[in-house]
CSV table of C-alpha atoms and ligand atoms in Angstrom, one decimal:
chain,number,residue,atom,x,y,z
A,1,MET,CA,43.9,43.9,9.6
A,2,ALA,CA,43.1,44.7,5.9
A,3,GLY,CA,43.3,41.6,3.7
A,4,PRO,CA,44.6,41.3,0.2
A,5,GLY,CA,42.8,43.0,-2.8
A,6,GLU,CA,40.8,41.1,-5.3
A,7,PHE,CA,43.7,40.3,-7.7
A,8,GLU,CA,46.2,39.5,-5.0
A,9,LEU,CA,43.6,37.3,-3.3
A,10,ILE,CA,43.1,35.3,-6.5
A,11,GLN,CA,46.8,35.0,-7.1
A,12,GLU,CA,47.8,34.1,-3.6
A,13,TYR,CA,45.0,31.7,-2.5
A,14,PHE,CA,43.8,30.1,-5.7
A,15,LEU,CA,46.3,30.5,-8.6
A,16,SER,CA,49.2,29.5,-6.5
A,17,GLN,CA,47.5,26.3,-5.3
A,18,PHE,CA,46.1,25.3,-8.7
A,19,SER,CA,48.6,25.6,-11.6
A,20,GLY,CA,47.4,27.4,-14.7
A,21,SER,CA,47.7,24.4,-17.0
A,22,ASP,CA,47.6,20.7,-16.3
A,23,PRO,CA,47.7,18.6,-19.5
A,24,ALA,CA,47.3,15.3,-17.7
A,25,ALA,CA,44.0,16.6,-16.2
A,26,GLY,CA,42.7,18.0,-19.5
A,27,VAL,CA,43.4,21.6,-18.5
A,28,GLU,CA,45.0,23.4,-21.5
A,29,LEU,CA,44.6,26.7,-19.7
A,30,GLY,CA,43.4,27.1,-16.1
A,31,ILE,CA,42.9,30.1,-13.8
A,32,GLY,CA,44.0,33.5,-15.1
A,33,ASP,CA,42.5,34.2,-18.5
A,34,ASP,CA,39.0,35.2,-19.5
A,35,CYS,CA,38.0,31.5,-19.7
A,36,ALA,CA,39.6,28.2,-18.9
A,37,LEU,CA,40.3,25.9,-21.9
A,38,LEU,CA,39.4,22.3,-21.2
A,39,ILE,CA,39.8,19.1,-23.2
A,40,PRO,CA,37.1,16.5,-22.5
A,41,PRO,CA,38.2,12.8,-22.4
A,42,PRO,CA,37.5,11.2,-25.7
A,43,GLY,CA,34.4,9.0,-25.9
A,44,LYS,CA,32.8,10.2,-22.7
A,45,ARG,CA,30.0,12.6,-21.9
A,46,LEU,CA,30.5,15.6,-19.7
A,47,ALA,CA,28.4,15.8,-16.5
A,48,THR,CA,28.0,19.2,-14.9
A,49,SER,CA,26.3,20.4,-11.8
A,50,VAL,CA,26.3,23.5,-9.6
A,51,ASP,CA,25.4,24.1,-5.9
A,52,THR,CA,25.4,27.3,-3.8
A,53,LEU,CA,26.1,27.3,-0.1
A,54,VAL,CA,24.8,30.4,1.7
A,55,ALA,CA,26.2,31.3,5.1
A,56,ASP,CA,23.7,30.5,7.9
A,57,VAL,CA,21.5,28.6,5.5
A,58,HIS,CA,23.8,25.8,4.5
A,59,PHE,CA,26.6,26.2,7.1
A,60,PRO,CA,27.1,28.4,10.2
A,61,ALA,CA,28.8,31.6,9.0
A,62,LYS,CA,31.3,31.4,11.8
A,63,ALA,CA,32.3,27.8,11.0
A,64,ASP,CA,35.9,26.9,10.4
A,65,PRO,CA,36.7,28.0,6.8
A,66,TYR,CA,38.7,24.7,6.1
A,67,ARG,CA,35.5,22.8,6.9
A,68,ILE,CA,33.2,25.1,4.9
A,69,ALA,CA,35.4,24.5,1.8
A,70,SER,CA,35.4,20.8,2.4
A,71,ARG,CA,31.6,20.7,2.7
A,72,ALA,CA,31.1,23.0,-0.3
A,73,LEU,CA,33.2,20.8,-2.6
A,74,ARG,CA,32.1,17.5,-1.3
A,75,VAL,CA,28.4,18.1,-1.7
A,76,ASN,CA,29.1,19.0,-5.4
A,77,LEU,CA,31.3,16.0,-5.9
A,78,SER,CA,28.4,13.9,-4.5
A,79,ASP,CA,26.3,14.9,-7.5
A,80,LEU,CA,29.0,13.6,-9.8
A,81,ALA,CA,29.2,10.4,-7.9
A,82,ALA,CA,25.5,9.9,-8.0
A,83,MET,CA,25.6,10.3,-11.8
A,84,ASN,CA,28.5,7.8,-12.1
A,85,ALA,CA,30.8,10.5,-13.4
A,86,GLU,CA,34.5,10.8,-12.5
A,87,PRO,CA,35.6,14.3,-11.3
A,88,LEU,CA,37.5,16.5,-13.7
A,89,TRP,CA,37.2,20.3,-13.1
A,90,PHE,CA,35.5,22.8,-10.9
A,91,THR,CA,34.9,26.6,-10.8
A,92,LEU,CA,34.3,28.6,-7.6
A,93,ALA,CA,32.2,31.8,-7.3
A,94,LEU,CA,33.1,33.2,-3.9
A,95,THR,CA,31.2,36.1,-2.3
A,96,LEU,CA,33.0,37.5,0.8
A,97,PRO,CA,31.9,40.1,3.3
A,98,GLU,CA,35.5,41.2,3.7
A,99,SER,CA,39.0,40.2,2.6
A,100,ASP,CA,40.2,38.3,5.6
A,101,ALA,CA,43.6,36.7,5.1
A,102,SER,CA,43.3,34.0,7.8
A,103,TRP,CA,39.8,33.0,6.7
A,104,LEU,CA,41.0,32.8,3.1
A,105,GLU,CA,44.1,30.7,4.0
A,106,GLY,CA,41.9,28.1,5.8
A,107,PHE,CA,39.3,28.1,3.0
A,108,ALA,CA,41.9,27.7,0.2
A,109,ARG,CA,43.7,24.9,2.2
A,110,GLY,CA,40.4,23.0,2.7
A,111,LEU,CA,39.6,23.4,-1.0
A,112,ALA,CA,43.0,22.2,-2.1
A,113,ASP,CA,43.1,19.2,0.2
A,114,THR,CA,39.6,18.1,-0.8
A,115,ALA,CA,40.3,18.7,-4.5
A,116,ARG,CA,43.5,16.7,-4.3
A,117,LYS,CA,41.8,13.8,-2.5
A,118,PHE,CA,39.2,13.5,-5.2
A,119,GLY,CA,41.3,14.3,-8.2
A,120,ILE,CA,39.4,17.5,-9.3
A,121,VAL,CA,41.1,20.7,-10.5
A,122,LEU,CA,40.0,24.3,-9.9
A,123,VAL,CA,40.0,26.0,-13.3
A,124,GLY,CA,38.4,29.4,-12.6
A,125,GLY,CA,35.9,31.4,-10.7
A,126,ASP,CA,34.8,34.8,-9.6
A,127,THR,CA,35.3,36.8,-6.5
A,128,THR,CA,32.8,39.4,-5.3
A,129,LYS,CA,32.0,41.3,-2.1
A,130,GLY,CA,28.7,40.7,-0.2
A,131,PRO,CA,27.2,38.3,2.3
A,132,LEU,CA,29.3,35.1,2.5
A,133,SER,CA,28.2,32.6,-0.2
A,134,ILE,CA,30.0,29.9,-2.1
A,135,THR,CA,29.0,28.6,-5.5
A,136,ILE,CA,30.9,25.6,-6.9
A,137,GLN,CA,30.3,24.1,-10.3
A,138,VAL,CA,31.7,20.7,-11.0
A,139,THR,CA,32.3,18.9,-14.2
A,140,GLY,CA,33.0,15.2,-14.6
A,141,ALA,CA,33.1,12.6,-17.3
A,142,THR,CA,31.0,9.5,-17.7
A,143,ALA,CA,30.6,6.6,-20.1
A,144,GLN,CA,27.6,5.2,-18.3
A,145,PRO,CA,25.4,7.8,-16.6
A,146,LEU,CA,23.0,6.7,-13.9
A,147,LEU,CA,19.7,8.7,-14.2
A,148,ARG,CA,16.8,9.1,-11.9
A,149,SER,CA,14.4,8.1,-14.7
A,150,GLY,CA,15.8,4.6,-15.3
A,151,ALA,CA,14.0,2.6,-12.6
A,152,GLY,CA,11.4,-0.1,-13.4
A,153,GLU,CA,8.4,-1.6,-11.5
A,154,GLY,CA,9.5,-4.2,-9.0
A,155,ASP,CA,13.1,-2.9,-8.8
A,156,GLN,CA,14.6,-3.1,-5.3
A,157,VAL,CA,15.4,0.1,-3.5
A,158,PHE,CA,18.8,0.3,-1.8
A,159,VAL,CA,20.7,2.9,0.3
A,160,SER,CA,24.4,3.1,1.0
A,161,HIS,CA,26.0,3.0,4.5
A,162,SER,CA,23.6,4.6,7.0
A,163,LEU,CA,21.2,7.6,7.2
A,164,GLY,CA,20.4,10.3,9.7
A,165,ALA,CA,23.9,11.2,10.9
A,166,ALA,CA,24.1,14.6,9.3
A,167,ALA,CA,20.6,15.7,10.5
A,168,ALA,CA,21.5,14.4,14.0
A,169,ALA,CA,24.8,16.3,13.7
A,170,LEU,CA,23.3,19.7,13.0
A,171,PRO,CA,22.4,20.8,16.5
A,172,LEU,CA,25.8,19.7,17.7
A,173,VAL,CA,27.6,21.5,14.9
A,174,LEU,CA,25.5,24.7,15.6
A,175,GLY,CA,26.4,24.4,19.3
A,176,ASP,CA,22.6,24.1,20.2
A,177,LEU,CA,23.2,20.8,21.8
A,178,GLU,CA,26.0,19.6,24.1
A,179,GLY,CA,27.5,16.2,23.3
A,180,SER,CA,30.3,14.0,24.3
A,181,GLU,CA,33.7,14.4,22.6
A,182,GLY,CA,32.9,11.2,20.5
A,183,GLN,CA,29.6,12.6,19.4
A,184,LYS,CA,31.1,15.9,18.4
A,185,GLN,CA,33.7,14.1,16.3
A,186,LEU,CA,31.0,12.1,14.6
A,187,ALA,CA,28.9,15.2,14.0
A,188,ASP,CA,31.9,17.1,12.6
A,189,ALA,CA,32.7,14.3,10.1
A,190,ALA,CA,29.0,13.8,9.1
A,191,TYR,CA,28.4,17.5,8.5
A,192,TYR,CA,31.6,18.8,7.1
A,193,PHE,CA,33.1,15.8,5.5
A,194,PRO,CA,30.3,13.9,3.7
A,195,GLU,CA,31.8,11.1,1.5
A,196,PRO,CA,30.9,11.2,-2.2
A,197,GLN,CA,30.2,7.6,-3.1
A,198,PHE,CA,32.5,7.2,-6.1
A,199,GLU,CA,33.8,3.8,-5.1
A,200,LEU,CA,30.4,2.3,-4.5
A,201,VAL,CA,28.8,3.7,-7.6
A,202,GLY,CA,31.7,2.4,-9.7
A,203,GLN,CA,30.9,-1.1,-8.6
A,204,LEU,CA,27.1,-0.7,-8.9
A,205,SER,CA,26.8,1.1,-12.1
A,206,ALA,CA,26.6,-2.1,-14.2
A,207,TYR,CA,23.5,-3.3,-12.2
A,208,ALA,CA,21.7,-0.2,-11.0
A,209,SER,CA,18.7,1.2,-13.0
A,210,ALA,CA,18.5,4.6,-11.2
A,211,ALA,CA,20.4,6.5,-8.6
A,212,LEU,CA,20.7,9.8,-6.8
A,213,ASP,CA,22.4,11.2,-3.7
A,214,ILE,CA,20.3,11.8,-0.7
A,215,SER,CA,20.7,15.6,0.0
A,216,ASP,CA,17.1,16.5,1.1
A,217,GLY,CA,16.1,13.3,3.0
A,218,LEU,CA,15.5,9.8,1.9
A,219,LEU,CA,11.7,10.1,1.3
A,220,ALA,CA,11.9,13.3,-0.6
A,221,ASP,CA,14.8,12.1,-2.8
A,222,LEU,CA,13.4,8.7,-3.4
A,223,GLY,CA,10.2,10.6,-4.4
A,224,HIS,CA,12.4,12.2,-7.2
A,225,ILE,CA,13.3,8.7,-8.6
A,226,CYS,CA,9.6,7.7,-8.4
A,227,THR,CA,8.5,10.8,-10.2
A,228,ALA,CA,11.1,10.6,-12.9
A,229,SER,CA,10.4,6.9,-13.4
A,230,GLN,CA,6.6,7.3,-13.1
A,231,LEU,CA,6.4,4.8,-10.2
A,232,GLY,CA,5.8,4.6,-6.5
A,233,ALA,CA,7.7,2.8,-3.7
A,234,GLU,CA,6.9,0.6,-0.7
A,235,LEU,CA,9.6,0.7,2.0
A,236,ASN,CA,10.1,-1.5,5.1
A,237,LEU,CA,11.7,0.9,7.6
A,238,ASP,CA,12.6,-1.9,9.9
A,239,LYS,CA,15.5,-2.5,7.5
A,240,LEU,CA,16.6,1.1,7.3
A,241,PRO,CA,20.3,1.4,8.3
A,242,ILE,CA,20.2,4.2,10.9
A,243,ALA,CA,23.5,6.0,11.7
A,244,ALA,CA,24.8,5.6,15.3
A,245,LEU,CA,24.7,9.3,15.9
A,246,ALA,CA,21.0,9.4,15.0
A,247,GLN,CA,20.2,6.4,17.2
A,248,THR,CA,21.2,8.2,20.3
A,249,ALA,CA,18.1,10.4,19.7
A,250,GLY,CA,15.7,7.6,20.5
A,251,ALA,CA,13.9,5.2,18.1
A,252,GLU,CA,11.1,7.4,16.7
A,253,ARG,CA,13.3,10.5,16.4
A,254,ALA,CA,16.0,8.4,14.8
A,255,LEU,CA,13.5,7.2,12.2
A,256,GLN,CA,12.5,10.8,11.4
A,257,LEU,CA,16.1,11.9,11.1
A,258,ALA,CA,17.0,8.9,8.8
A,259,THR,CA,13.9,9.3,6.5
A,260,SER,CA,13.5,13.0,6.4
A,261,GLY,CA,16.8,14.6,7.6
A,262,GLY,CA,18.9,16.1,4.8
A,263,ASP,CA,22.7,16.3,4.1
A,264,ASP,CA,23.7,12.6,4.3
A,265,TYR,CA,24.9,12.4,0.7
A,266,GLN,CA,24.5,8.7,0.7
A,267,LEU,CA,23.2,7.0,-2.4
A,268,CYS,CA,19.7,5.8,-3.0
A,269,PHE,CA,19.6,3.5,-6.0
A,270,THR,CA,17.4,0.8,-7.6
A,271,VAL,CA,18.3,-2.6,-8.9
A,272,PRO,CA,16.2,-4.8,-11.2
A,273,GLU,CA,15.3,-8.1,-9.7
A,274,GLN,CA,17.6,-10.1,-12.1
A,275,HIS,CA,20.7,-8.2,-10.8
A,276,VAL,CA,19.9,-8.3,-7.1
A,277,ASN,CA,21.9,-11.4,-6.4
A,278,ALA,CA,25.0,-10.1,-8.3
A,279,VAL,CA,24.8,-6.8,-6.3
A,280,THR,CA,24.4,-8.6,-3.0
A,281,ALA,CA,27.4,-10.9,-3.9
A,282,LEU,CA,29.6,-7.8,-4.0
A,283,GLN,CA,29.2,-7.5,-0.2
A,284,LEU,CA,29.1,-3.7,-0.3
A,285,PRO,CA,27.9,-1.5,2.5
A,286,ILE,CA,24.4,-1.2,1.1
A,287,THR,CA,20.9,-2.3,2.3
A,288,ALA,CA,17.7,-3.2,0.5
A,289,ILE,CA,14.8,-1.3,2.1
A,290,GLY,CA,11.9,-1.8,-0.3
A,291,ARG,CA,10.8,-1.9,-3.9
A,292,LEU,CA,9.2,0.2,-6.6
A,293,THR,CA,5.5,-0.2,-7.3
A,294,ALA,CA,3.1,0.8,-10.1
A,295,GLU,CA,1.0,2.5,-7.4
A,296,LEU,CA,2.3,6.1,-7.1
A,297,GLY,CA,3.6,7.7,-3.9
A,298,VAL,CA,6.1,6.5,-1.3
A,299,ARG,CA,4.6,4.3,1.4
A,300,CYS,CA,6.4,3.1,4.6
A,301,SER,CA,5.8,0.4,7.1
A,302,TYR,CA,7.5,0.0,10.5
A,303,GLY,CA,7.0,-2.8,13.0
A,304,GLY,CA,4.2,-4.1,10.8
A,305,ASN,CA,2.2,-0.9,10.8
A,306,ARG,CA,1.9,2.0,8.3
A,307,TRP,CA,4.3,4.8,9.2
A,308,GLN,CA,4.1,8.4,8.2
A,309,PRO,CA,7.0,11.0,8.4
A,310,GLN,CA,6.2,14.2,10.3
A,311,HIS,CA,7.6,16.2,7.3
A,312,ALA,CA,9.0,14.7,4.1
A,313,GLY,CA,12.3,16.7,3.6
A,314,TYR,CA,14.0,20.0,3.3
A,315,GLN,CA,12.6,22.6,0.9
A,316,HIS,CA,13.9,26.1,0.6
A,317,PHE,CA,10.6,27.7,-0.3
B,1,ADP,P1,36.9,38.5,-15.5
B,1,ADP,O1,36.8,40.0,-15.2
B,1,ADP,O2,37.4,38.3,-16.9
B,1,ADP,O3,35.7,37.7,-15.1
B,1,ADP,P2,38.3,38.0,-13.1
B,1,ADP,O4,39.1,39.2,-12.7
B,1,ADP,O5,37.0,37.8,-12.4
B,1,ADP,O6,38.1,38.0,-14.6
B,1,ADP,O7,39.1,36.7,-12.8
B,1,ADP,C1,40.5,36.6,-13.3
B,1,ADP,C2,40.8,35.2,-13.3
B,1,ADP,O8,40.8,34.6,-12.0
B,1,ADP,C3,39.8,34.3,-14.2
B,1,ADP,O9,40.6,33.3,-14.8
B,1,ADP,C4,39.0,33.7,-13.1
B,1,ADP,O10,38.5,32.4,-13.6
B,1,ADP,C5,39.9,33.5,-12.0
B,1,ADP,N1,39.2,33.6,-10.6
B,1,ADP,C6,38.6,34.7,-10.1
B,1,ADP,N2,38.1,34.4,-8.9
B,1,ADP,C7,38.4,33.1,-8.6
B,1,ADP,C8,38.2,32.2,-7.5
B,1,ADP,N3,37.6,32.6,-6.4
B,1,ADP,N4,38.7,31.0,-7.7
B,1,ADP,C9,39.3,30.6,-8.8
B,1,ADP,N5,39.6,31.4,-9.8
B,1,ADP,C10,39.1,32.6,-9.8
B,2,MG,MG1,35.0,37.7,-13.1
């Protein structure tokens, strides 16, 4: 069955779901003209970020399109959260191998549901033919950005919730590993519905000195904070909160997944000593796992011994 042409496609799946103008959201003119016209909130800075998801690199090409859209938008939203920016607008560059009405219906519904949940508006994009690929650019606003470079020597290192679920989920999501119904549900949630940590970051921003979202693995991403802040880190992995799904893989493998597995989109952030009590008193789902040191490099201990990851994190090249 032939799907809609380019202009019908934009009209039916994107323009219809996201109205052309939305004054309350700062959208003077949305989808449909050469450019969108956007009005930034007064007194705030704009934060912008872009991520591309390529089929069979970042998600299985045959995955449910509703889930692909959810993941594509959520991983971008996670960057806004990690910067302490509230979501405003996004654009979508969509490359499709064919115009498939049922795929587009699922994708547009996933996109609209996710956008509504997080209060972000689609304001434009581009549609081309080629191997399936999704590029989303998000823009948010912040009065108090949290940079990677703000950490100081002696600051404590925290992570949010638990790590390793998304990496443990991957073989289940790809169908390479059989799991129980419960495991499959956990895997689906971890991989396709990562939670941008807006609520947490809002409560932490007054105390944290640096933050990022863990997309490539804890050790690799903490390494970015260390590099940007010209420091090193000493971690006690006995304290690391490891996700239930990762724990089923056995202790050593779970540790590998939680330190080096990507895609969790949890926060890693640092807190100066004088604010640690205030942060702890908030009783948030966060765990202190170590501290920053003048000595460069990220060093780990586990069970009282030095511990080395097998590989530090995901790199494309
Ligand atoms: P142009 O040729 O000026 O780039 P297009 O024909 O590519 O315009 O797009 C027409 C309008 O539809 C523009 O406002 C563009 O932002 C929007 N648009 C195109 N593709 C998408 C998409 N996948 N999602 C959202 N908006 C889109
Ligand atoms: Mg265009």
